[in-house]
mmCIF file of C-alpha atoms in Angstrom:
data_model
loop_
_atom_site.group_PDB
_atom_site.id
_atom_site.type_symbol
_atom_site.label_atom_id
_atom_site.label_comp_id
_atom_site.label_asym_id
_atom_site.label_seq_id
_atom_site.Cartn_x
_atom_site.Cartn_y
_atom_site.Cartn_z
ATOM 1 C CA MET A 1 6.108 211.563 -62.829
ATOM 2 C CA SER A 2 4.971 214.281 -65.775
ATOM 3 C CA THR A 3 4.816 216.575 -62.751
ATOM 4 C CA ARG A 4 8.073 215.967 -61.447
ATOM 5 C CA THR A 5 9.459 216.296 -64.887
ATOM 6 C CA GLU A 6 7.631 219.441 -65.217
ATOM 7 C CA SER A 7 9.355 220.680 -62.201
ATOM 8 C CA TRP A 8 12.391 219.630 -62.982
ATOM 9 C CA LEU A 9 12.433 221.990 -66.493
ATOM 10 C CA MET A 10 10.691 224.544 -64.587
ATOM 11 C CA ARG A 11 13.749 224.967 -62.465
ATOM 12 C CA ARG A 12 16.328 224.451 -64.982
ATOM 13 C CA TRP A 13 14.227 227.390 -67.269
ATOM 14 C CA GLY A 14 14.464 229.589 -64.367
ATOM 15 C CA ARG A 15 17.649 228.737 -63.360
ATOM 16 C CA TRP A 16 19.807 228.955 -67.136
ATOM 17 C CA VAL A 17 17.264 230.443 -69.697
ATOM 18 C CA VAL A 18 15.252 233.579 -67.813
ATOM 19 C CA PRO A 19 18.291 235.338 -66.699
ATOM 20 C CA TYR A 20 19.973 235.132 -69.742
ATOM 21 C CA ALA A 21 16.804 236.014 -71.858
ATOM 22 C CA ALA A 22 18.021 239.504 -73.357
ATOM 23 C CA LEU A 23 21.201 237.982 -74.063
ATOM 24 C CA TRP A 24 19.391 235.245 -76.108
ATOM 25 C CA ILE A 25 17.457 237.450 -77.776
ATOM 26 C CA THR A 26 19.750 240.148 -78.786
ATOM 27 C CA MET A 27 22.204 237.509 -80.163
ATOM 28 C CA LEU A 28 19.417 235.852 -82.349
ATOM 29 C CA ILE A 29 18.485 238.877 -83.859
ATOM 30 C CA GLY A 30 22.360 239.890 -84.516
ATOM 31 C CA GLY A 31 22.739 236.426 -85.770
ATOM 32 C CA VAL A 32 20.106 237.130 -88.588
ATOM 33 C CA VAL A 33 21.629 240.312 -88.921
ATOM 34 C CA VAL A 34 25.004 238.812 -89.628
ATOM 35 C CA VAL A 35 23.475 236.356 -91.908
ATOM 36 C CA VAL A 36 21.717 238.842 -94.029
ATOM 37 C CA LEU A 37 25.047 240.923 -94.414
ATOM 38 C CA ALA A 38 26.608 237.448 -96.132
ATOM 39 C CA LEU A 39 23.878 237.796 -98.244
ATOM 40 C CA LEU A 40 23.992 241.255 -99.133
ATOM 41 C CA SER A 41 27.646 241.481 -99.023
ATOM 42 C CA ALA A 42 27.543 238.359 -101.352
ATOM 43 C CA GLU A 43 25.221 239.963 -104.074
ATOM 44 C CA VAL A 44 27.656 243.130 -104.177
ATOM 45 C CA TYR A 45 30.425 241.247 -104.464
ATOM 46 C CA ASP A 46 29.300 239.056 -107.167
ATOM 47 C CA ASN A 47 29.035 242.733 -109.028
ATOM 48 C CA VAL A 48 32.349 244.159 -108.352
ATOM 49 C CA VAL A 49 34.918 241.592 -107.849
ATOM 50 C CA ASP A 50 35.128 239.565 -111.376
ATOM 51 C CA SER A 51 36.458 243.035 -112.793
ATOM 52 C CA ALA A 52 37.656 245.564 -110.131
ATOM 53 C CA GLY A 53 38.521 243.239 -107.575
ATOM 54 C CA LEU A 54 40.768 240.250 -109.221
ATOM 55 C CA ALA A 55 42.091 243.352 -111.701
ATOM 56 C CA ASN A 56 43.266 245.684 -108.602
ATOM 57 C CA LEU A 57 43.862 243.805 -105.608
ATOM 58 C CA ASP A 58 43.303 240.279 -105.731
ATOM 59 C CA LYS A 59 46.138 238.987 -108.289
ATOM 60 C CA PRO A 60 48.580 241.669 -107.655
ATOM 61 C CA THR A 61 48.498 240.587 -103.759
ATOM 62 C CA LEU A 62 48.584 237.306 -104.942
ATOM 63 C CA ALA A 63 51.840 237.718 -107.138
ATOM 64 C CA PHE A 64 53.037 239.695 -104.161
ATOM 65 C CA MET A 65 52.861 236.536 -101.994
ATOM 66 C CA GLU A 66 54.170 234.110 -104.207
ATOM 67 C CA GLN A 67 57.209 236.346 -103.939
ATOM 68 C CA LEU A 68 57.436 235.785 -100.654
ATOM 69 C CA ARG A 69 57.651 231.823 -100.859
ATOM 70 C CA SER A 70 59.994 229.140 -99.909
ATOM 71 C CA PRO A 71 59.764 225.761 -98.843
ATOM 72 C CA GLY A 72 60.520 226.316 -94.935
ATOM 73 C CA LEU A 73 58.145 229.151 -94.856
ATOM 74 C CA ASP A 74 55.694 227.455 -96.560
ATOM 75 C CA SER A 75 55.542 224.658 -93.932
ATOM 76 C CA PHE A 76 55.130 226.963 -91.164
ATOM 77 C CA VAL A 77 52.621 229.005 -93.065
ATOM 78 C CA THR A 78 50.888 225.493 -93.551
ATOM 79 C CA GLY A 79 50.694 224.256 -89.956
ATOM 80 C CA PHE A 80 49.526 228.268 -88.456
ATOM 81 C CA THR A 81 46.727 227.947 -91.124
ATOM 82 C CA ASN A 82 45.719 224.626 -89.831
ATOM 83 C CA ILE A 83 45.087 225.972 -86.352
ATOM 84 C CA GLY A 84 42.086 228.421 -87.912
ATOM 85 C CA GLY A 85 40.837 225.061 -90.178
ATOM 86 C CA GLY A 86 37.668 222.848 -89.597
ATOM 87 C CA ILE A 87 39.391 220.543 -87.274
ATOM 88 C CA GLY A 88 42.003 223.381 -85.755
ATOM 89 C CA MET A 89 39.535 225.874 -84.586
ATOM 90 C CA PRO A 90 37.115 223.899 -82.738
ATOM 91 C CA ILE A 91 40.163 222.196 -80.514
ATOM 92 C CA LEU A 92 41.523 225.822 -79.766
ATOM 93 C CA ALA A 93 38.029 227.345 -79.672
ATOM 94 C CA SER A 94 37.014 224.537 -76.999
ATOM 95 C CA ILE A 95 40.071 224.758 -74.585
ATOM 96 C CA LEU A 96 39.944 228.154 -74.717
ATOM 97 C CA THR A 97 36.144 228.662 -73.894
ATOM 98 C CA ALA A 98 37.111 225.803 -70.978
ATOM 99 C CA LEU A 99 40.101 227.865 -69.661
ATOM 100 C CA LEU A 100 37.559 231.016 -69.602
ATOM 101 C CA ILE A 101 34.878 228.894 -67.713
ATOM 102 C CA TRP A 102 37.001 227.872 -65.344
ATOM 103 C CA VAL A 103 38.301 231.222 -64.814
ATOM 104 C CA SER A 104 35.395 233.283 -64.679
ATOM 105 C CA ARG A 105 33.198 230.518 -62.474
ATOM 106 C CA THR A 106 30.219 230.955 -65.100
ATOM 107 C CA TRP A 107 28.705 229.212 -68.301
ATOM 108 C CA ARG A 108 28.509 232.516 -70.225
ATOM 109 C CA PRO A 109 31.908 232.273 -72.142
ATOM 110 C CA LEU A 110 30.290 229.091 -73.291
ATOM 111 C CA ILE A 111 26.867 230.713 -74.189
ATOM 112 C CA LEU A 112 28.728 233.841 -75.853
ATOM 113 C CA ILE A 113 31.516 232.148 -77.771
ATOM 114 C CA GLY A 114 29.596 228.872 -78.813
ATOM 115 C CA GLY A 115 26.574 230.608 -80.168
ATOM 116 C CA ALA A 116 28.734 233.246 -82.006
ATOM 117 C CA ALA A 117 30.755 230.439 -83.612
ATOM 118 C CA ALA A 118 27.290 228.765 -84.991
ATOM 119 C CA VAL A 119 26.370 232.115 -86.558
ATOM 120 C CA SER A 120 29.640 232.500 -87.893
ATOM 121 C CA VAL A 121 29.627 229.121 -89.366
ATOM 122 C CA THR A 122 26.801 229.482 -91.102
ATOM 123 C CA ALA A 123 27.330 232.690 -92.589
ATOM 124 C CA THR A 124 30.272 231.141 -93.965
ATOM 125 C CA ALA A 125 28.140 228.230 -95.399
ATOM 126 C CA VAL A 126 25.640 230.709 -97.108
ATOM 127 C CA GLY A 127 28.345 233.005 -98.298
ATOM 128 C CA LYS A 128 29.788 229.805 -100.237
ATOM 129 C CA LYS A 129 26.798 228.044 -101.543
ATOM 130 C CA LEU A 130 25.284 231.469 -102.861
ATOM 131 C CA ILE A 131 28.471 233.459 -104.639
ATOM 132 C CA GLY A 132 30.499 229.635 -105.334
ATOM 133 C CA ARG A 133 33.538 231.482 -106.158
ATOM 134 C CA THR A 134 36.620 229.241 -107.388
ATOM 135 C CA ARG A 135 39.991 229.588 -105.422
ATOM 136 C CA PRO A 136 42.972 230.823 -106.898
ATOM 137 C CA ASP A 137 44.184 227.927 -109.563
ATOM 138 C CA HIS A 138 46.485 225.079 -107.904
ATOM 139 C CA ALA A 139 49.359 226.389 -109.946
ATOM 140 C CA ASP A 140 49.175 229.327 -107.953
ATOM 141 C CA ALA A 141 48.460 227.692 -104.366
ATOM 142 C CA VAL A 142 50.785 225.509 -101.534
ATOM 143 C CA PRO A 143 49.644 221.982 -101.344
ATOM 144 C CA PRO A 144 47.371 220.776 -99.815
ATOM 145 C CA TYR A 145 44.902 222.265 -102.108
ATOM 146 C CA GLU A 146 41.346 223.227 -101.570
ATOM 147 C CA ASP A 147 38.403 222.566 -104.074
ATOM 148 C CA SER A 148 35.451 224.401 -102.002
ATOM 149 C CA PRO A 149 33.883 227.692 -102.871
ATOM 150 C CA SER A 150 36.101 230.977 -102.200
ATOM 151 C CA PHE A 151 34.048 233.551 -100.743
ATOM 152 C CA PRO A 152 33.976 234.169 -97.702
ATOM 153 C CA SER A 153 37.433 232.703 -95.740
ATOM 154 C CA GLY A 154 35.355 230.427 -93.332
ATOM 155 C CA HIS A 155 39.260 230.466 -91.592
ATOM 156 C CA THR A 156 39.266 234.273 -91.316
ATOM 157 C CA LEU A 157 35.713 234.601 -90.415
ATOM 158 C CA ASN A 158 35.567 232.103 -87.466
ATOM 159 C CA THR A 159 38.980 233.024 -86.419
ATOM 160 C CA THR A 160 37.766 236.546 -86.144
ATOM 161 C CA VAL A 161 34.670 235.622 -84.024
ATOM 162 C CA VAL A 162 36.273 232.890 -81.785
ATOM 163 C CA ILE A 163 39.367 235.209 -80.838
ATOM 164 C CA GLY A 164 37.329 238.307 -81.192
ATOM 165 C CA LEU A 165 35.500 237.171 -77.900
ATOM 166 C CA VAL A 166 38.020 234.952 -76.261
ATOM 167 C CA VAL A 167 40.447 238.437 -76.156
ATOM 168 C CA TYR A 168 36.899 240.886 -75.030
ATOM 169 C CA LEU A 169 36.051 237.567 -71.937
ATOM 170 C CA ALA A 170 39.442 237.249 -70.950
ATOM 171 C CA CYS A 171 40.053 241.050 -70.474
ATOM 172 C CA LEU A 172 36.830 241.293 -68.267
ATOM 173 C CA GLN A 173 38.853 238.969 -66.189
ATOM 174 C CA VAL A 174 42.168 241.211 -65.917
ATOM 175 C CA HIS A 175 42.833 244.804 -64.763
ATOM 176 C CA ARG A 176 46.101 245.427 -65.396
ATOM 177 C CA THR A 177 45.837 248.001 -68.807
ATOM 178 C CA VAL A 178 49.111 246.629 -69.788
ATOM 179 C CA ALA A 179 47.682 243.065 -69.628
ATOM 180 C CA ARG A 180 45.024 244.281 -71.019
ATOM 181 C CA VAL A 181 46.866 245.915 -74.232
ATOM 182 C CA GLY A 182 48.870 242.421 -74.311
ATOM 183 C CA LEU A 183 45.722 240.466 -74.888
ATOM 184 C CA ILE A 184 44.259 242.902 -77.288
ATOM 185 C CA THR A 185 47.583 243.175 -79.521
ATOM 186 C CA ALA A 186 48.296 239.493 -79.567
ATOM 187 C CA GLY A 187 44.282 238.845 -80.936
ATOM 188 C CA VAL A 188 44.692 241.408 -83.550
ATOM 189 C CA LEU A 189 47.859 239.794 -84.857
ATOM 190 C CA PHE A 190 46.530 236.157 -84.631
ATOM 191 C CA ILE A 191 43.817 237.635 -86.484
ATOM 192 C CA PHE A 192 45.500 239.361 -88.972
ATOM 193 C CA ALA A 193 48.238 236.488 -89.178
ATOM 194 C CA MET A 194 45.526 233.943 -90.064
ATOM 195 C CA GLY A 195 43.601 235.663 -92.991
ATOM 196 C CA MET A 196 47.048 236.819 -94.747
ATOM 197 C CA SER A 197 47.965 233.074 -94.105
ATOM 198 C CA ARG A 198 44.887 232.447 -96.685
ATOM 199 C CA VAL A 199 46.208 234.393 -99.286
ATOM 200 C CA PHE A 200 50.159 233.327 -98.988
ATOM 201 C CA LEU A 201 49.049 230.061 -99.216
ATOM 202 C CA GLY A 202 47.017 231.278 -102.432
ATOM 203 C CA HIS A 203 43.994 229.145 -101.033
ATOM 204 C CA HIS A 204 41.907 232.322 -101.088
ATOM 205 C CA TRP A 205 41.663 235.603 -102.963
ATOM 206 C CA MET A 206 42.756 238.818 -100.532
ATOM 207 C CA THR A 207 39.115 240.048 -100.718
ATOM 208 C CA ASP A 208 37.314 236.932 -99.510
ATOM 209 C CA VAL A 209 39.535 237.749 -96.508
ATOM 210 C CA ILE A 210 38.717 241.389 -96.451
ATOM 211 C CA ILE A 211 34.831 240.171 -96.241
ATOM 212 C CA GLY A 212 36.064 237.606 -93.511
ATOM 213 C CA TRP A 213 37.448 240.111 -91.096
ATOM 214 C CA VAL A 214 34.645 242.784 -91.552
ATOM 215 C CA LEU A 215 31.533 240.285 -91.185
ATOM 216 C CA GLY A 216 33.702 238.889 -87.853
ATOM 217 C CA LEU A 217 34.312 242.002 -86.613
ATOM 218 C CA GLY A 218 30.343 243.529 -87.249
ATOM 219 C CA TRP A 219 29.505 239.911 -85.281
ATOM 220 C CA VAL A 220 31.657 240.009 -82.727
ATOM 221 C CA GLY A 221 30.680 243.986 -81.569
ATOM 222 C CA ILE A 222 27.176 242.517 -81.846
ATOM 223 C CA VAL A 223 27.964 239.613 -79.038
ATOM 224 C CA ILE A 224 29.558 242.270 -76.880
ATOM 225 C CA LEU A 225 26.415 244.567 -77.291
ATOM 226 C CA ALA A 226 24.536 242.032 -76.050
ATOM 227 C CA HIS A 227 26.620 241.109 -73.211
ATOM 228 C CA ARG A 228 26.789 244.614 -71.656
ATOM 229 C CA LEU A 229 22.694 244.775 -72.790
ATOM 230 C CA PHE A 230 22.712 241.504 -70.243
ATOM 231 C CA HIS A 231 24.196 243.498 -67.367
ATOM 232 C CA VAL A 232 22.546 246.514 -67.801
ATOM 233 C CA LEU A 233 19.280 245.058 -67.731
ATOM 234 C CA ARG A 234 20.180 242.835 -64.515
ATOM 235 C CA HIS A 235 21.090 245.622 -62.776
ATOM 236 C CA ARG A 236 18.052 247.753 -63.370
ATOM 237 C CA GLU A 237 15.968 244.636 -62.474
ATOM 238 C CA HIS A 238 18.008 244.201 -59.555
ATOM 239 C CA ALA A 239 17.815 240.321 -60.331
ATOM 240 C CA GLY A 240 21.382 240.093 -58.489
ATOM 241 C CA PRO A 241 24.114 238.354 -59.743
ATOM 242 C CA ALA A 242 23.690 235.977 -63.372
ATOM 243 C CA PRO A 243 23.682 232.155 -63.178
ATOM 244 C CA THR A 244 27.471 230.787 -61.916
ATOM 245 C CA PHE A 245 28.666 227.303 -60.264
ATOM 246 C CA ASP A 246 28.869 229.157 -57.007
ATOM 247 C CA ASN A 247 25.371 231.200 -57.383
ATOM 248 C CA GLU A 248 22.764 229.763 -59.158
ATOM 249 C CA VAL A 249 19.149 231.851 -59.980
ATOM 250 C CA HIS A 250 16.099 229.921 -58.382
ATOM 251 C CA LEU A 251 12.399 229.879 -59.261
ATOM 252 C CA GLN A 252 10.870 232.027 -56.780
ATOM 253 C CA ASP A 253 8.230 229.604 -55.917
ATOM 254 C CA GLY A 254 11.229 227.083 -55.769
ATOM 255 C CA LEU A 255 13.006 228.675 -52.874
ATOM 256 C CA ALA A 256 13.117 227.135 -49.657
ATOM 257 C CA ALA A 257 12.320 230.652 -47.892
ATOM 258 C CA GLY A 258 11.854 234.307 -49.415
ATOM 259 C CA GLY A 259 13.701 235.625 -46.863
ATOM 260 C CA ALA A 260 16.860 234.193 -47.628
ATOM 261 C CA ALA A 261 16.331 234.797 -51.952
ATOM 262 C CA ASP A 262 16.773 238.794 -50.541
ATOM 263 C CA VAL A 263 19.968 238.107 -48.775
ATOM 264 C CA ASP A 264 21.528 235.803 -51.415
ATOM 265 C CA THR A 265 20.791 238.571 -54.110
ATOM 266 C CA ARG A 266 21.676 241.728 -52.326
ATOM 267 C CA GLY A 267 25.011 242.821 -51.645
ATOM 268 C CA PRO A 268 26.476 243.634 -48.108
ATOM 269 C CA ALA A 269 24.413 244.739 -45.062
ATOM 270 C CA GLY A 270 21.641 244.673 -47.613
ATOM 271 C CA GLY A 271 22.459 247.182 -50.502
ATOM 272 C CA PRO A 272 21.752 246.822 -53.564
ATOM 273 C CA PRO A 273 22.570 243.740 -56.015
ATOM 274 C CA THR A 274 25.824 242.657 -57.041
ATOM 275 C CA SER A 275 26.880 242.594 -60.550
ATOM 276 C CA GLY A 276 26.206 240.027 -62.835
#
């Protein structure tokens, strides 16, 4: 029984872990970097925000947003901002990730978006706990009120990461420049609107949102770099395509026939491996 279990684990390891090793390692290192950046930015933030931040950016921006409010617009923005919250964003991310998995016929969207989102949530929790910054007064905010620490804006950070990677992965599935430009434009507008909605409702200071954008975009860049590195290494190793629903990567000793493996992992007419 033990031998059978070990054999099953080894087959799974060879199919789903080894081919993604470069991707996992780069994302792990990058995740640590992002959390460290959250710690460092929190330290700098704590030193400057009380004087320069509040006086020169946060309070004037909040005052401007208050002038734009109306009952109808408040309700609309509240509904929109809930999309990026603790309930709305996981649902949206799950739907978009499932769609990308179905279109690409690979689990990579789950690995990239799921792993990246886990790091962004961690960075948000670390920043909030470390700084413990108070949100704008309830008198300046639109209900329902929030009382958790303000720095950084979790809605902004998590939306930037999830939507940024969704747009990146979606662009890999389309080839028309117009479609890619449309996807990128829609993603940028959504991310920008989510951040500004937090300030409009008085739930965050502008500097909280800016830090969320910066950390989020930095982390998205690291994840994309990891994904591109994954493809480069697989190409150099001539490992063939990465695991998909239609093409699984098997352990060398688990192959039924060695010759068949060469045919499966090479391109037409015995050429070089296809792209992963």
